[in-house]
């Protein structure tokens, strides 16, 4: 299996690039952000629990997202591989993912980490906020909180995967096509 963690701060382009990669490599796209927003749209208990947390730009509790991922993995045992987009976001999530994949006799192949500076992230998310209707894109202080959550809880995962010799850093500023080309080169060279 080809199992990719597509990593980076909020607005780095994880969702954008995942869409391009899933077609080329026939992978299943697993975006915890999209799944959570789907639950909010359905008005489920999980969605109600997640909404206020996401609107503030905080991270949803680990046990909630880990359970979501586990059930999706179990339904896709025949897959060629997965793109994990926005997951894991904490060390507890990364350890759980390693354990879940080991139970399926597979593992993360690589972490592709998109590097984008904070000013560019803020600009992109405020721009998306003009049309997305997402509360977490709507103002600069919430976006700053999301970036802060990333820096304190999520960025340490680069070292987690680096220790496993799986980290590849990719410059995430440039055209969407240019960045996609760099990601494909990194995957093809595996
Ligand atoms: P996510 O849905 O994962 O979203 P994201 O960080 O906003 O975005 P992404 O990096 O995918 O950016 P995109 O491609 O859209 O998370 C939202 C929230 O969900 C979190 O804050 C948290 O509350 C919760 N959550 C999700 N997963 C969780 C987990 N595992 N644990 C706990 N909580 C979790 O790009 C952004 C914008 O940039 C777009 O408008 C795009 O068009 C633009 N863009 C992309 N590439 C560009 C480029 N090269 N140049 C210019 N613009 C570009």
XYZ file of C-alpha atoms and ligand atoms in Angstrom:
243
model
C 0.000 0.000 0.000
C 1.042 3.601 -0.597
C 0.075 5.497 2.564
C 0.864 9.214 2.531
C 0.537 11.734 5.347
C 0.027 15.071 3.582
C 1.094 17.516 6.239
C 1.293 21.256 6.821
C -0.239 24.194 8.669
C -3.844 25.333 8.066
C -4.147 26.669 4.530
C -0.934 25.014 3.332
C -2.834 23.360 0.482
C -3.325 19.854 1.870
C -6.911 19.569 0.624
C -6.089 21.193 -2.719
C -3.153 18.881 -3.431
C -4.934 15.759 -2.125
C -7.582 16.170 -4.823
C -4.891 16.070 -7.512
C -2.981 13.135 -5.998
C -5.908 10.773 -5.378
C -6.708 10.554 -9.103
C -3.111 10.082 -10.238
C -2.253 7.382 -7.680
C -5.755 5.851 -7.151
C -5.680 6.486 -3.412
C -8.480 7.010 -0.916
C -8.639 10.562 0.415
C -9.142 10.701 4.132
C -9.629 14.302 5.320
C -10.665 14.599 8.952
C -11.648 18.247 8.343
C -14.025 17.249 5.507
C -15.487 14.366 7.537
C -16.093 16.638 10.545
C -17.702 19.322 8.358
C -19.906 16.579 6.860
C -21.031 15.594 10.369
C -21.819 19.253 11.174
C -23.874 19.543 7.955
C -25.823 16.376 8.908
C -26.449 17.745 12.406
C -25.203 14.520 14.018
C -24.208 14.309 17.701
C -20.565 14.217 16.652
C -21.085 17.299 14.465
C -22.767 19.194 17.291
C -19.870 18.311 19.580
C -17.253 19.385 17.001
C -18.813 22.603 15.696
C -17.979 25.063 18.464
C -14.469 23.615 18.799
C -13.764 23.992 15.075
C -15.343 27.461 14.907
C -12.837 28.622 17.548
C -9.960 27.066 15.591
C -9.145 24.521 18.311
C -8.445 20.829 17.714
C -11.265 18.303 18.142
C -10.486 15.689 20.886
C -8.182 12.849 19.826
C -10.599 10.021 20.693
C -13.263 11.479 18.361
C -11.033 11.710 15.282
C -9.219 8.422 15.966
C -12.556 6.541 16.053
C -13.614 8.170 12.767
C -10.400 7.105 11.021
C -10.533 3.572 12.414
C -13.983 2.880 10.999
C -13.016 4.231 7.559
C -9.832 2.126 7.410
C -11.814 -0.983 8.301
C -14.245 -0.342 5.413
C -11.436 0.035 2.850
C -9.226 -2.986 3.370
C -8.852 -3.525 -0.405
C -7.573 0.018 -1.067
C -4.299 0.659 -2.922
C -3.476 3.187 -0.221
C -4.590 6.338 1.563
C -3.823 10.027 1.649
C -4.205 11.207 5.228
C -5.072 14.919 4.964
C -5.206 16.803 8.260
C -4.599 13.616 10.268
C -2.646 12.977 12.436
C -2.513 16.351 14.210
C -1.149 15.246 17.598
C 1.363 12.665 18.815
C -1.476 10.556 20.254
C -3.141 10.513 16.817
C 0.138 9.562 15.093
C 0.749 6.690 17.529
C -2.806 5.419 17.056
C -2.456 5.599 13.289
C 0.770 3.577 13.402
C -0.982 0.953 15.543
C -4.094 0.808 13.344
C -1.994 0.384 10.187
C 0.212 -2.256 11.836
C -2.963 -4.224 12.632
C -3.693 -4.144 8.890
C -0.108 -5.259 8.096
C 0.803 -1.931 6.550
C 2.444 1.371 7.573
C 2.871 5.019 6.607
C 5.087 5.174 3.518
C 6.005 8.864 3.684
C 5.085 12.233 5.219
C 5.018 15.025 2.630
C 5.167 18.291 4.550
C 4.157 21.542 2.803
C 6.142 24.541 4.071
C 4.277 27.879 3.895
C 4.958 31.018 5.958
C 2.345 32.436 8.348
C 1.611 35.615 6.323
C 0.821 33.576 3.202
C -1.376 31.171 5.227
C -3.355 34.047 6.732
C -3.800 35.668 3.311
C -5.049 32.402 1.731
C -7.499 31.597 4.524
C -8.954 35.131 4.698
C -9.399 34.959 0.904
C -11.139 31.567 1.161
C -13.278 32.977 3.995
C -14.892 35.449 1.572
C -16.731 32.544 -0.072
C -16.343 29.404 2.097
C -18.812 30.391 4.809
C -16.405 28.714 7.268
C -16.372 30.444 10.656
C -12.748 29.364 11.139
C -11.709 31.283 8.001
C -13.700 34.399 8.900
C -11.317 36.418 11.027
C -7.646 36.857 11.634
C -7.641 36.055 15.362
C -9.240 32.614 14.772
C -6.773 31.941 11.952
C -3.920 32.926 14.297
C -5.302 30.469 16.880
C -5.340 27.688 14.251
C -1.721 28.447 13.341
C -0.810 28.480 17.043
C -2.543 25.104 17.591
C -0.534 23.786 14.645
C 2.780 25.121 15.963
C 2.293 23.774 19.488
C 0.494 20.441 18.944
C 0.953 19.401 15.307
C 4.356 20.628 14.060
C 6.230 18.249 16.462
C 4.970 15.377 14.282
C 7.593 16.307 11.696
C 10.202 15.052 14.150
C 8.040 11.981 14.896
C 8.177 10.943 11.210
C 11.738 12.186 10.736
C 12.853 9.671 13.367
C 11.220 6.990 11.199
C 13.119 8.410 8.150
C 9.813 9.228 6.439
C 9.752 13.055 6.397
C 10.034 14.896 3.057
C 9.654 18.700 3.153
C 8.227 20.436 0.081
C 8.121 24.198 -0.585
C 4.377 24.984 -0.530
C 4.511 28.494 -2.067
C 4.122 28.741 -5.832
C 1.421 27.719 -8.302
C -0.788 24.722 -7.446
C 0.630 22.909 -10.514
C 4.261 23.563 -9.511
C 3.656 22.204 -6.018
C 1.804 19.194 -7.420
C 4.794 18.400 -9.658
C 7.153 18.496 -6.655
C 4.863 16.177 -4.670
C 4.644 13.712 -7.571
C 8.452 13.665 -7.928
C 8.760 12.926 -4.194
C 6.239 10.065 -4.480
C 7.732 8.623 -7.677
C 11.205 8.597 -6.098
C 10.078 6.506 -3.135
P -8.876 21.114 7.803
O -10.138 20.880 7.106
O -7.876 20.009 7.818
O -8.334 22.372 7.056
P -7.228 23.369 6.722
O -6.120 23.171 7.689
O -7.970 24.637 6.704
O -6.703 23.274 5.272
P -5.786 22.818 4.066
O -4.328 22.794 4.349
O -6.398 21.518 3.583
O -5.963 23.944 3.035
P -6.569 24.030 1.581
O -5.974 23.064 0.619
O -8.036 23.988 1.730
O -9.127 21.506 9.357
C -10.160 22.348 9.824
C -10.424 22.131 11.321
O -10.940 20.793 11.555
C -9.244 22.210 12.278
O -8.939 23.538 12.651
C -9.756 21.360 13.489
O -10.639 22.097 14.302
C -10.547 20.260 12.825
N -9.751 19.038 12.604
C -9.491 18.461 11.384
N -8.727 17.377 11.518
C -8.479 17.231 12.846
C -7.704 16.302 13.619
N -7.039 15.298 13.035
N -7.653 16.463 14.967
C -8.304 17.456 15.568
N -9.040 18.382 14.899
C -9.128 18.278 13.548
O -6.075 25.465 1.126
C -6.497 26.640 1.769
C -6.714 27.751 0.730
O -5.489 28.046 0.032
C -7.732 27.388 -0.346
O -8.570 28.478 -0.559
C -6.878 27.096 -1.579
O -7.540 27.413 -2.778
C -5.685 28.012 -1.370
N -4.468 27.468 -1.951
C -4.081 26.157 -1.944
N -2.884 26.028 -2.565
C -2.500 27.285 -2.953
C -1.355 27.824 -3.639
N -0.366 27.040 -4.041
N -1.295 29.159 -3.841
C -2.305 29.960 -3.437
N -3.432 29.524 -2.806
C -3.519 28.200 -2.563
